[in-house]
Coordinates of C-alpha atoms and ligand atoms in Angstrom, one line a residue:
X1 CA -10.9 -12.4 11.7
X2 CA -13.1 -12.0 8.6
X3 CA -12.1 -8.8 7.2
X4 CA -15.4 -8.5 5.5
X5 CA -17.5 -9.3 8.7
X6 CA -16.1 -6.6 10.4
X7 CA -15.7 -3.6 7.2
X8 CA -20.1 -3.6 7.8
X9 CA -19.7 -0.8 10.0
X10 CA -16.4 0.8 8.6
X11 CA -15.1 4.1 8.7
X12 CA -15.3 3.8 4.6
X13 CA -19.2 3.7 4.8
X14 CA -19.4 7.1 6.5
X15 CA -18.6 8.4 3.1
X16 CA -21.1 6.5 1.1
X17 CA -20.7 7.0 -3.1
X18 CA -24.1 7.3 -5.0
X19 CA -24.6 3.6 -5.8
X20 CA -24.9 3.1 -9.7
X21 CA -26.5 0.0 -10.8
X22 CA -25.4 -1.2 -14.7
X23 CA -28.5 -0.7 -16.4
X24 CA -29.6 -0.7 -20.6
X25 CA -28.5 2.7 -19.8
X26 CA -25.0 1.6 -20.0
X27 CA -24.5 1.3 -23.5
X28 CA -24.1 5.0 -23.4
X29 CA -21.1 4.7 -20.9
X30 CA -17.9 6.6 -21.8
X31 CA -15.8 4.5 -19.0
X32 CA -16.3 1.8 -17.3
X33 CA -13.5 1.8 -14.2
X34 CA -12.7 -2.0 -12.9
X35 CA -12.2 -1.5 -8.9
X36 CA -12.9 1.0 -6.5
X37 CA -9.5 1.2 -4.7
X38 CA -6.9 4.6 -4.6
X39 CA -6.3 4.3 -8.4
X40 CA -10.3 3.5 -9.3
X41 CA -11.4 6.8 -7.2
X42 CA -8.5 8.9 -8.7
X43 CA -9.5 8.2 -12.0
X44 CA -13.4 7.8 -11.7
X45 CA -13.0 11.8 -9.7
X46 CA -11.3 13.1 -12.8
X47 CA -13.6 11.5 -15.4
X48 CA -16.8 12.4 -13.7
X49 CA -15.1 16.6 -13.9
X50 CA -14.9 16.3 -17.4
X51 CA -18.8 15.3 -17.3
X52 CA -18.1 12.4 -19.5
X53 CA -20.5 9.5 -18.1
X54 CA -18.9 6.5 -15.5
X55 CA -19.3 3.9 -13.7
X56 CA -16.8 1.8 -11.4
X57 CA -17.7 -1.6 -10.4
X58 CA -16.0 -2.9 -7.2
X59 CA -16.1 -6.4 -6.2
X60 CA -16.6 -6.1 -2.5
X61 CA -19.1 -4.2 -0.5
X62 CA -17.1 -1.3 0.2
X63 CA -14.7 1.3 -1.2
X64 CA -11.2 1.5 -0.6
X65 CA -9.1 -1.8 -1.6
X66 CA -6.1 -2.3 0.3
X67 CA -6.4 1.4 1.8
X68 CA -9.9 1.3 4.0
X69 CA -10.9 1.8 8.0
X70 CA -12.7 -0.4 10.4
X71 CA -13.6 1.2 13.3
X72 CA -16.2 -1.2 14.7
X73 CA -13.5 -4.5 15.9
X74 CA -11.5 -2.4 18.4
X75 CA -13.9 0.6 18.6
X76 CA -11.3 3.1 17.5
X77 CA -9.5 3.3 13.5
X78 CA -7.5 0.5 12.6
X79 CA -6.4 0.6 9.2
X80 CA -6.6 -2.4 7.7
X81 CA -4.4 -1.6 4.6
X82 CA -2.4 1.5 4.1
X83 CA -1.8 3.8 7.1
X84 CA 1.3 5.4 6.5
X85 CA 0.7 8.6 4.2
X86 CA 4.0 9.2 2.7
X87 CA 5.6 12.5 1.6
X88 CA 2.2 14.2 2.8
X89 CA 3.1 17.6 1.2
X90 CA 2.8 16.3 -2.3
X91 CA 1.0 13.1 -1.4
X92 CA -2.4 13.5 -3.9
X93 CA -4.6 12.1 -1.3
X94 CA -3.5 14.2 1.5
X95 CA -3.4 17.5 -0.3
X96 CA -7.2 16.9 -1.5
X97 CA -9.4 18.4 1.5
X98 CA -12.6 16.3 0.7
X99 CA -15.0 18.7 3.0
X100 CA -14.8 16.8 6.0
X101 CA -12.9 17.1 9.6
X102 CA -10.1 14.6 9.2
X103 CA -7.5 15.0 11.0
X104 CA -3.9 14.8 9.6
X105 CA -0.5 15.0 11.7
X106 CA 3.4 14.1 11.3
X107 CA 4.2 10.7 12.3
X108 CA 7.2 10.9 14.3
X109 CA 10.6 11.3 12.8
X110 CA 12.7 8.7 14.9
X111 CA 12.7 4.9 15.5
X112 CA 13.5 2.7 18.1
X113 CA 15.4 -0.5 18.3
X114 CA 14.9 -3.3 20.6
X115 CA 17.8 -5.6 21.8
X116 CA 16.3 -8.2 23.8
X117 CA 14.9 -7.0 26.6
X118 CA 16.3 -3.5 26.8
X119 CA 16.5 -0.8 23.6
X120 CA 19.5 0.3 21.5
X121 CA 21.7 2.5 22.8
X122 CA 22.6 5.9 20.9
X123 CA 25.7 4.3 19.4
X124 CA 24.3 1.0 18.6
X125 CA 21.3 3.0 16.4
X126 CA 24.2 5.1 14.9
X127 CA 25.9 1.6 13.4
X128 CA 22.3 0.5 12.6
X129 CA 21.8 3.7 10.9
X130 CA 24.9 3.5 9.4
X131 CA 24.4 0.2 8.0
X132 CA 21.4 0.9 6.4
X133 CA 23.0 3.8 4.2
X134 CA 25.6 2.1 2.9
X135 CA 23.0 -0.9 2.1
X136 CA 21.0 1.7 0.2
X137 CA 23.9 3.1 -1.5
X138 CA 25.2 -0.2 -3.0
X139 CA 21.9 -1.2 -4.3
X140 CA 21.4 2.0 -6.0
X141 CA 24.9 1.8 -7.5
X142 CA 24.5 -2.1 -8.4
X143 CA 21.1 -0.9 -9.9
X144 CA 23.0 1.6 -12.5
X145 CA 24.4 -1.6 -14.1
X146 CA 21.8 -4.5 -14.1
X147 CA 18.9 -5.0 -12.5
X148 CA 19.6 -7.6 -10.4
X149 CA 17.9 -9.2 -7.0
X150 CA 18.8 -6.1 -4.3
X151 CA 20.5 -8.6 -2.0
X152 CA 23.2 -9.6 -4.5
X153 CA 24.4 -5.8 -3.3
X154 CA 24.1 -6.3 0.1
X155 CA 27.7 -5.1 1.5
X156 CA 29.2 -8.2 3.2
X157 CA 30.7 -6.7 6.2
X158 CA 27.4 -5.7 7.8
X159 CA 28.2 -8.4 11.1
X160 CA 24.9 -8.1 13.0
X161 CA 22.7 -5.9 11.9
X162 CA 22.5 -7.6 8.2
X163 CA 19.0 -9.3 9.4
X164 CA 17.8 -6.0 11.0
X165 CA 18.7 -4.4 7.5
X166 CA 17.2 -6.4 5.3
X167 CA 14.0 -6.8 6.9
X168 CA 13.9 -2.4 7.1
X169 CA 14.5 -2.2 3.7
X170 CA 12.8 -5.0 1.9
X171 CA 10.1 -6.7 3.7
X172 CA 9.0 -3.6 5.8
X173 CA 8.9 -1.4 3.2
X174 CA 8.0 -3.0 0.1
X175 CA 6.1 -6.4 1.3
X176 CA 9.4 -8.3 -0.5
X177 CA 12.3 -9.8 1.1
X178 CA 15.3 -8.1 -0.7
X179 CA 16.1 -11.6 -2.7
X180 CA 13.1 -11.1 -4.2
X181 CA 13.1 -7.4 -5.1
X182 CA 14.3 -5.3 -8.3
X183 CA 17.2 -3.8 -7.7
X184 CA 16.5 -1.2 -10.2
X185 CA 12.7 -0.9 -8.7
X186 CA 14.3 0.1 -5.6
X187 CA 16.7 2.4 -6.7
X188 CA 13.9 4.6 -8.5
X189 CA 11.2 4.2 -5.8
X190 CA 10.4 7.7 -4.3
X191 CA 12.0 9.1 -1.5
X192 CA 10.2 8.2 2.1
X193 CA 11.8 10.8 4.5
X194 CA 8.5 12.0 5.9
X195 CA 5.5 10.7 6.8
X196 CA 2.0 11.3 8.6
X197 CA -1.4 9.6 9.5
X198 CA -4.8 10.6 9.3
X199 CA -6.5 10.3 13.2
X200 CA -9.7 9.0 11.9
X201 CA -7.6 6.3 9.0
X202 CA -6.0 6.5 5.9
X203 CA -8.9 4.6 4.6
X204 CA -11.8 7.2 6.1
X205 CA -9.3 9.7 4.0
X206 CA -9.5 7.6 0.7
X207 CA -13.3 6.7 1.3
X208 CA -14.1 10.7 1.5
X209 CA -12.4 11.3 -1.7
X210 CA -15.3 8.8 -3.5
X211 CA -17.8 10.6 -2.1
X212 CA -20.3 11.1 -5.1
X213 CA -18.7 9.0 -7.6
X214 CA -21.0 6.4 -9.2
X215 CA -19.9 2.7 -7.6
X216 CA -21.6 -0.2 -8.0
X217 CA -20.8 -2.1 -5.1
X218 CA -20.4 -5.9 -4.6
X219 CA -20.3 -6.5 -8.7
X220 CA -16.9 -8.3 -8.8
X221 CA -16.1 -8.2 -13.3
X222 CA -16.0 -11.6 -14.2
X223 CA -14.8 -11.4 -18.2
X224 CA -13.7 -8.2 -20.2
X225 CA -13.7 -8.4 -23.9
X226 CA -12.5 -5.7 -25.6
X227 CA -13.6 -4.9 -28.9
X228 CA -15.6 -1.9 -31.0
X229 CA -16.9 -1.3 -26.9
X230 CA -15.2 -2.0 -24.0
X231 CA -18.2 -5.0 -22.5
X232 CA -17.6 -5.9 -18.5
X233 CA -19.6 -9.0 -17.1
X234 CA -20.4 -8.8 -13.1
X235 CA -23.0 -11.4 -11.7
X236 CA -25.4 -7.6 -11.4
X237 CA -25.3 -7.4 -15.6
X238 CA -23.3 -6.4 -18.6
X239 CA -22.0 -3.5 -18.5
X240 CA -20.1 -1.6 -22.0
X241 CA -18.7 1.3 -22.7
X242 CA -16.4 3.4 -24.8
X243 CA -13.3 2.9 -22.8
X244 CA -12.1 1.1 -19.9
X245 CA -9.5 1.7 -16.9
X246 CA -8.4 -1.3 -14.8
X247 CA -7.4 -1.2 -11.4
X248 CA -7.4 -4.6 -9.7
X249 CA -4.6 -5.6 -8.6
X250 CA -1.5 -7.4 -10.5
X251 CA -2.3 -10.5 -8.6
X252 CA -6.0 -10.4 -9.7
X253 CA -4.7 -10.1 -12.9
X254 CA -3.1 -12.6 -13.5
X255 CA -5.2 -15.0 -11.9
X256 CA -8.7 -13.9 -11.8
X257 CA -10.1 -12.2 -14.8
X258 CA -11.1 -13.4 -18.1
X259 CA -9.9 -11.6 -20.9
X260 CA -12.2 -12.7 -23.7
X261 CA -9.2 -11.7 -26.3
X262 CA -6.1 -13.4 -25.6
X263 CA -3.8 -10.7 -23.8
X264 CA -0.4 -10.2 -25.5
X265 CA 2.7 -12.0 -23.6
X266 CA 4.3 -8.8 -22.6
X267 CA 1.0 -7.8 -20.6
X268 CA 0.6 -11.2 -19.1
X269 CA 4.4 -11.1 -18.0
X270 CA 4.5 -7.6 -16.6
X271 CA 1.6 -9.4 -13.9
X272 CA 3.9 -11.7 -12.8
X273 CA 6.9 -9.0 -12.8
X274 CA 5.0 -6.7 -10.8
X275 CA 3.2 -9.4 -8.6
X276 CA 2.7 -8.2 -4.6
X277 CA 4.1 -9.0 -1.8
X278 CA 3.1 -9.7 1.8
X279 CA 2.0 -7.4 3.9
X280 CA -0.2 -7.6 7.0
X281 CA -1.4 -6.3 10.7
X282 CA -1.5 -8.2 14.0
X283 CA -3.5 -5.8 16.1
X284 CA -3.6 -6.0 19.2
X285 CA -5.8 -4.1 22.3
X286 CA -3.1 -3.7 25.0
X287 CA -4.6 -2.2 28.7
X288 CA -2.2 0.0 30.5
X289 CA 0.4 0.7 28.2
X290 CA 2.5 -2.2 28.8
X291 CA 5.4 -1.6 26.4
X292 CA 5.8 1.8 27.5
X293 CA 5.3 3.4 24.2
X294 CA 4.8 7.1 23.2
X295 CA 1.5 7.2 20.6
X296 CA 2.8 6.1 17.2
X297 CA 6.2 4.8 18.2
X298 CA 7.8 2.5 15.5
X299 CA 10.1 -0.1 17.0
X300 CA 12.6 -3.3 15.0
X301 CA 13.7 -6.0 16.9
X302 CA 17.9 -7.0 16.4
X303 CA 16.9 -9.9 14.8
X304 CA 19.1 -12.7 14.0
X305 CA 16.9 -14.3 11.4
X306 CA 13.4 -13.5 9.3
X307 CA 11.4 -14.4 11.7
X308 CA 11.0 -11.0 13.2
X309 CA 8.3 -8.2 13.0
X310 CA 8.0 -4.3 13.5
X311 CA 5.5 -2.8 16.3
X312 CA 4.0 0.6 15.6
X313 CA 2.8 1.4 19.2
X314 CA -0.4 3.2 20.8
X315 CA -1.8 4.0 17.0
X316 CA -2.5 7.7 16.9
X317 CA -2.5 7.8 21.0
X318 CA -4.8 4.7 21.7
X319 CA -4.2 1.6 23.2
X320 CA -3.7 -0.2 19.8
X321 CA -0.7 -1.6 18.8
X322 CA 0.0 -3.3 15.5
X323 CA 2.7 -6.0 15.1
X324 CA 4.0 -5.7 11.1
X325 CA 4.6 -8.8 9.8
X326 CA 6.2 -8.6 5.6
X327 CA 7.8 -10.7 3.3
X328 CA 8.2 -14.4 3.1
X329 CA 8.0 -15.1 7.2
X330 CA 4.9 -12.6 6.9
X331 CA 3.8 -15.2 3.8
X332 CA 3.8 -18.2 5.4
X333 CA 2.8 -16.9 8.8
X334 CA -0.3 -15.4 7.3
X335 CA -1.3 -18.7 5.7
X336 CA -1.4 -20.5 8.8
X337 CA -4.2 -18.7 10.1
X338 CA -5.1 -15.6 12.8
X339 CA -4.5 -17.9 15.6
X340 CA -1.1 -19.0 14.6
X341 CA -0.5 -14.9 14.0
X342 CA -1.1 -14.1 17.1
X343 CA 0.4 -16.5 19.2
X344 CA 3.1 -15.5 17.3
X345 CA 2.6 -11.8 18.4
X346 CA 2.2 -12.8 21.9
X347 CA 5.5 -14.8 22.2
X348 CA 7.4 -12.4 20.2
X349 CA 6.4 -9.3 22.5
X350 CA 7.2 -11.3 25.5
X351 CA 10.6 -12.0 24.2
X352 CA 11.1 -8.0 23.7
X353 CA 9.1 -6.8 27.1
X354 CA 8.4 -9.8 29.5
X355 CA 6.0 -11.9 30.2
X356 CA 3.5 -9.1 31.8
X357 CA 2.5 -8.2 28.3
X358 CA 0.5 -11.3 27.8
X359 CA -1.8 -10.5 30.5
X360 CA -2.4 -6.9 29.1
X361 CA -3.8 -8.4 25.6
X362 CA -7.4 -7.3 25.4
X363 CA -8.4 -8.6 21.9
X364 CA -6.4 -9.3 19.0
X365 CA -7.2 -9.0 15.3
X366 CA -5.0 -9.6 12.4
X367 CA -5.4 -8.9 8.6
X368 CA -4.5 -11.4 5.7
X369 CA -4.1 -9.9 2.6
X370 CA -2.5 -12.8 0.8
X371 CA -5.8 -14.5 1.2
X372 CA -8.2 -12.0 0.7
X373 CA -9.7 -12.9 -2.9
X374 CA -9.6 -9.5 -4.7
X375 CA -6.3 -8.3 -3.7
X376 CA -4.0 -11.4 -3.1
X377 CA -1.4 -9.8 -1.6
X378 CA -0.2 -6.5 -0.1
X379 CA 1.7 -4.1 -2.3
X380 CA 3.4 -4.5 -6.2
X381 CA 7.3 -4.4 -6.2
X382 CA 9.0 -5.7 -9.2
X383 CA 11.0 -9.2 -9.5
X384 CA 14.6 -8.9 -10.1
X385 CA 14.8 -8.2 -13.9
X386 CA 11.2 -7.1 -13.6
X387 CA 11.2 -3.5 -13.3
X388 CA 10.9 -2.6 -16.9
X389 CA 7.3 -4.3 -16.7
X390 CA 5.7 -1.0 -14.8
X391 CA 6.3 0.7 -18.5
X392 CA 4.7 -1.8 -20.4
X393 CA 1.8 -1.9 -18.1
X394 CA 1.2 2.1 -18.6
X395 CA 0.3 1.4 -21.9
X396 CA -3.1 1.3 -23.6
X397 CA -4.8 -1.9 -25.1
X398 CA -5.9 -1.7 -28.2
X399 CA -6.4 2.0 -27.6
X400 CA -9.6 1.7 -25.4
X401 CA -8.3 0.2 -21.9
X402 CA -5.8 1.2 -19.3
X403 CA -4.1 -0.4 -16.5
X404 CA -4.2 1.4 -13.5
X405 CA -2.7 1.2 -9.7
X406 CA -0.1 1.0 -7.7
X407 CA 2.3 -1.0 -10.2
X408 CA 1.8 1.3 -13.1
X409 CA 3.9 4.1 -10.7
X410 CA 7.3 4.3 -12.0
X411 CA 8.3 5.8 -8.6
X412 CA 5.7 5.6 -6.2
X413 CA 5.1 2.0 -6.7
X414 CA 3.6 -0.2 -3.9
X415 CA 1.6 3.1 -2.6
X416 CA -1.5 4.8 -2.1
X417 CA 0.2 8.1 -3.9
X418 CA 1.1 5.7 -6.9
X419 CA -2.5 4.3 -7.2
X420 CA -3.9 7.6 -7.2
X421 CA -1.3 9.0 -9.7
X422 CA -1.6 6.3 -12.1
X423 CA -5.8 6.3 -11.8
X424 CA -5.4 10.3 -12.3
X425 CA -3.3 9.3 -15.5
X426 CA -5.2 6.5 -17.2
X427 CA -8.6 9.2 -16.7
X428 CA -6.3 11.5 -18.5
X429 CA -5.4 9.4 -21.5
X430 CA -9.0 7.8 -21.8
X431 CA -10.2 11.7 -21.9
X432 CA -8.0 12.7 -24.5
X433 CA -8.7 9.4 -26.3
X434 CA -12.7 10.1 -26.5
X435 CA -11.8 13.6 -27.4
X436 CA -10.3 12.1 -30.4
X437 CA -6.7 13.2 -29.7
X438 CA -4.0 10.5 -31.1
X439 CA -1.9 8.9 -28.1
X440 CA 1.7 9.2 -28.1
X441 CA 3.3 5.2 -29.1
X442 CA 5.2 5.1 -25.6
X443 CA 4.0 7.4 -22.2
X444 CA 7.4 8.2 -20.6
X445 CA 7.1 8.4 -16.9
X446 CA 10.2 9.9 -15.8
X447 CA 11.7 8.2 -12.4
X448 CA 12.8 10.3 -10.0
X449 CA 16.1 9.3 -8.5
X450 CA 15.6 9.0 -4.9
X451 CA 18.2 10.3 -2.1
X452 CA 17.1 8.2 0.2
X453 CA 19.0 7.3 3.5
X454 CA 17.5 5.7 6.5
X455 CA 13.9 4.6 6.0
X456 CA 13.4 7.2 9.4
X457 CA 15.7 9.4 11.3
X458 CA 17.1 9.3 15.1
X459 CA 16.6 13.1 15.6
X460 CA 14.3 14.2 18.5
X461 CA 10.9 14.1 18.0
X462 CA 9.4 16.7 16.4
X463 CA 5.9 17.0 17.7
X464 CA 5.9 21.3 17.1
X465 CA 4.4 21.2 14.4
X466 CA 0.4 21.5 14.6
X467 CA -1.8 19.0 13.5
X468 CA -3.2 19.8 10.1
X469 CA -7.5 20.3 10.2
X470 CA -8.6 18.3 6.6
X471 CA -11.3 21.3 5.7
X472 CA -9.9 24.2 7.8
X473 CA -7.7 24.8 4.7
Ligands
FAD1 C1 -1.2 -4.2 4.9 C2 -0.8 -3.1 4.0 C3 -0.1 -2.0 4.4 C4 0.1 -1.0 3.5 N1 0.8 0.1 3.9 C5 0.8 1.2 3.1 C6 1.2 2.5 3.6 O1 1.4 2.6 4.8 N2 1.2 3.5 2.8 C7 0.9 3.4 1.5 O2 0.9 4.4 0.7 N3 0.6 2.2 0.9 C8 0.5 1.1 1.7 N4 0.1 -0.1 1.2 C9 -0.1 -0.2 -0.2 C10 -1.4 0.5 -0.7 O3 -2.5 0.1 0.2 C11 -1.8 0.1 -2.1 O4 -0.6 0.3 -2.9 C12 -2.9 0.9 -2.7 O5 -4.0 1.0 -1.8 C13 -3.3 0.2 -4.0 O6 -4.4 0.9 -4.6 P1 -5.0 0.4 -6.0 O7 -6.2 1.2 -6.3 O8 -3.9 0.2 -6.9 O9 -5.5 -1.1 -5.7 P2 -6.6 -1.7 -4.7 O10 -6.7 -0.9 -3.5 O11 -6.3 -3.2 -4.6 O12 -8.0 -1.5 -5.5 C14 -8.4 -2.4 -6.5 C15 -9.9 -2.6 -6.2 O13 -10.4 -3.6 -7.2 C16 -11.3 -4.4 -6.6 N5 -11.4 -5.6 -7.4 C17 -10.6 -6.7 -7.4 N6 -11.0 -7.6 -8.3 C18 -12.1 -7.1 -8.9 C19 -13.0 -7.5 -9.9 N7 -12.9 -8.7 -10.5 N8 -14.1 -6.7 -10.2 C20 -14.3 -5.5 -9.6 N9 -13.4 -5.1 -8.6 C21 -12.4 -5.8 -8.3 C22 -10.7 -4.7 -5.2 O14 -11.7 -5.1 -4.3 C23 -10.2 -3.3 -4.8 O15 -11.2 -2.5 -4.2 C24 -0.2 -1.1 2.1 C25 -0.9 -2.2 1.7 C26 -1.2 -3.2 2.6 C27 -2.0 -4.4 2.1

């Protein structure tokens, strides 16, 4: 699948931003935003109300980064990126109601576990459960005296749910296997107890927040040279301004922009210490319900190794089920291609629900971030050792540019929340800096220690609880 092929008749586009073009005009720019992602909207949004003059320039043809909507490959919202909209009651992007009907509703509180060819019973999920808290609970305690690789605190008596584990709290969560993550990172990322989805996409959410905003599309920044202006190159012109926020991602970073000025160590190193992980969607059509799923069941497999994947079932009560593959199986299965994806999906679902599910595959469609040029990769989670990096990336360059997106979040890392925090934050310094007020040496972001448990609860379902109108509010 090419994911740009199918974005032409998006969900994003519904809410098209006033296309900006960089023009002589442009000299008289206060900021110029690199990327038109969570944290690029955030901050462009917030500039644009203190009616100081800005333009983002996004590299593809569409808004959105790694959160954005297709609706035209299955004829219904599959999001290609972000879907889950974490802590919705103080999520930024959920609480904005950008004038439009979007639907938001709970996503349901409990999992499922698959064993084979029949599901978990009540007191298999309780040891699974079980395991999971006291995985949590000696990473956060190994993580108050070094910040080592998470798995070094995996408990050693976990017998066989230890695969299952691991793959729920690193690669499904964060994009990393846990011998790749922070330990520290994850004790401080934010609480995930509660989460919802947005009927029509989490990218049709982020794309109605941009409406307005001044994007030049398809204008991927080439060089950025940062002197008495900030000065962008894109293949559509030169564009310079006072001040400069950049949103691309880690990966990017590191490995796809010039920096005319050489970029002190400590910047280049927080890249690689903050670098993403894998991430990605094997979507498939399914007629007639095969796998007997509620709409927006989540289900693990008992795995006995890392080749294993999550399903989140009949997507907001459709026949679209997507097949999460993370961390390094996702990695390497993602760079053999969408064929070799989905045979893997095929196989895998057979060995969980028989053979009959083969036949019920309508189309399939899968995403590969790793390989898409201007994100390489899924979501930032620090390196063991690395977590200090998301500091050192909050602050300024030579007082006129700021980083920006989901790995300058001290606690929402890795999330659309983050991004948008972080972009709301980087408008807020550039503001104060054209206003002439002197930064503070060091921005403190205070982490919130996190009480987290299981990822999800086993509790009944709670669907009681109406579904929120985006609008009606
Ligand atoms: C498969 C997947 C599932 C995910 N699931 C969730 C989830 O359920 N919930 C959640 O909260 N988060 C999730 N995430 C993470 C979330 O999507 C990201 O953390 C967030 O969207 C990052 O936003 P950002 O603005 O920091 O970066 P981006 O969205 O990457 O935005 C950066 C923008 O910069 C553009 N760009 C790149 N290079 C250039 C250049 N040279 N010039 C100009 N523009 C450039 C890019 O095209 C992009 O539009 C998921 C991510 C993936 C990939």
């Amino acid at each position: 699948m090419n994911r740009r092929t199918f974005l032409a008749a998006s969900a994003s586009f519904l809410a098209k931003p006033a296309i900006g073009a960089p023009s002589a005009r442009s000299a008289e720019l206060d900021v110029v935003i690199i990327g038109a992602g969570a944290a690029g909207i955030a901050a462009a949004r917030r500039i644009a109300a203190a009616r100081r003059t800005c333009l983002v320039v996004e590299a593809t043809n569409h808004i959105g980064g790694r959160c954005v909507t297709d609706t035209r490959t299955f004829g219904t919202p599959f999001d290609l990126g972000a879907h889950w909209i974490h802590q919705p009651d103080t999520n930024p992007v959920a609480k904005l109601s950008p004038g439009q009907r979007l639907e938001i509703y709970p996503a349901p509180a409990s999992q499922k576990v698959r064993i084979g060819l029949r599901y978990a019973r009540e007191r298999e999920l309780e040891d699974f459960l079980a395991a999971q808290v006291r995985t949590t609970r000696a990473i956060d305690d190994a993580a108050r005296t070094a910040d080592a690789a998470c798995e070094q605190a995996v408990p050693d008596d976990l017998g066989d749910w230890r695969e299952t584990v691991e793959f729920v709290l690193g690669p499904i969560a964060y994009g990393k296997d846990l011998a790749e993550l922070s330990a520290v990172d994850f004790a401080h990322a934010a609480e995930r107890n509660a989460d919802a989805f947005c009927r029509q996409g989490f990218g049709a959410l982020l794309a109605a927040c941009a409406a307005g905003l001044n994007v030049q599309l398809s204008a991927p920044a080439t060089s950025i040279d940062i002197g008495r202006n900030v000065v962008v190159e894109t293949p559509k012109g030169r564009i310079t301004a006072r001040t400069g926020i950049i949103t691309v991602s880690t990966n990017v970073l590191a490995s796809r922009i010039r920096f005319i000025s050489e970029l002190p160590h400590r910047i280049t190193a927080a890249f690689n210490d903050l670098s993403l992980g894998s991430y990605d969607h094997i979507a498939l059509q399914l007629a007639g319900n095969p796998l007997g799923l509620d709409s927006d069941d989540l289900v693990f497999e008992k795995s006995t190794d890392t080749r294993t994947a999550a399903i989140l079932g009949n997507v907001s009560g459709t026949s679209l089920c997507l097949i999460e593959v993370a961390g390094s199986f996702g990695r390497s299965l993602s760079a053999q291609g969408e064929a070799a994806m989905a045979d893997f999906a095929e196989t895998w679902l057979a060995n969980l629900y028989g053979n009959q599910v083969k036949s019920a595959i309508r189309r399939v469609s899968a995403t590969r971030w790793d390989s898409d040029p201007y994100t390489l990769g899924a979501m930032s989670a620090a390196v063991p050792g690395g977590q200090g990096a998301r500091a050192t990336l909050a602050q300024p360059l030579h007082d006129a540019v700021w980083f920006a997106g989901d790995a300058v979040h001290e606690t929402l890392w890795g999330t659309v929340g983050g991004a948008w925090e972080s972009g709301e934050r980087a408008a807020e310094a550039v503001l104060q800096r054209l206003a002439g007020v002197r930064q503070p040496e060091a921005r403190e972001q205070r982490p919130i220690r996190r009480r987290r448990a299981a990822r999800r609860r086993t509790e009944p379902r709670d669907f009681d609880r109406p579904p929120r109108i985006m609008g009606e509010e």
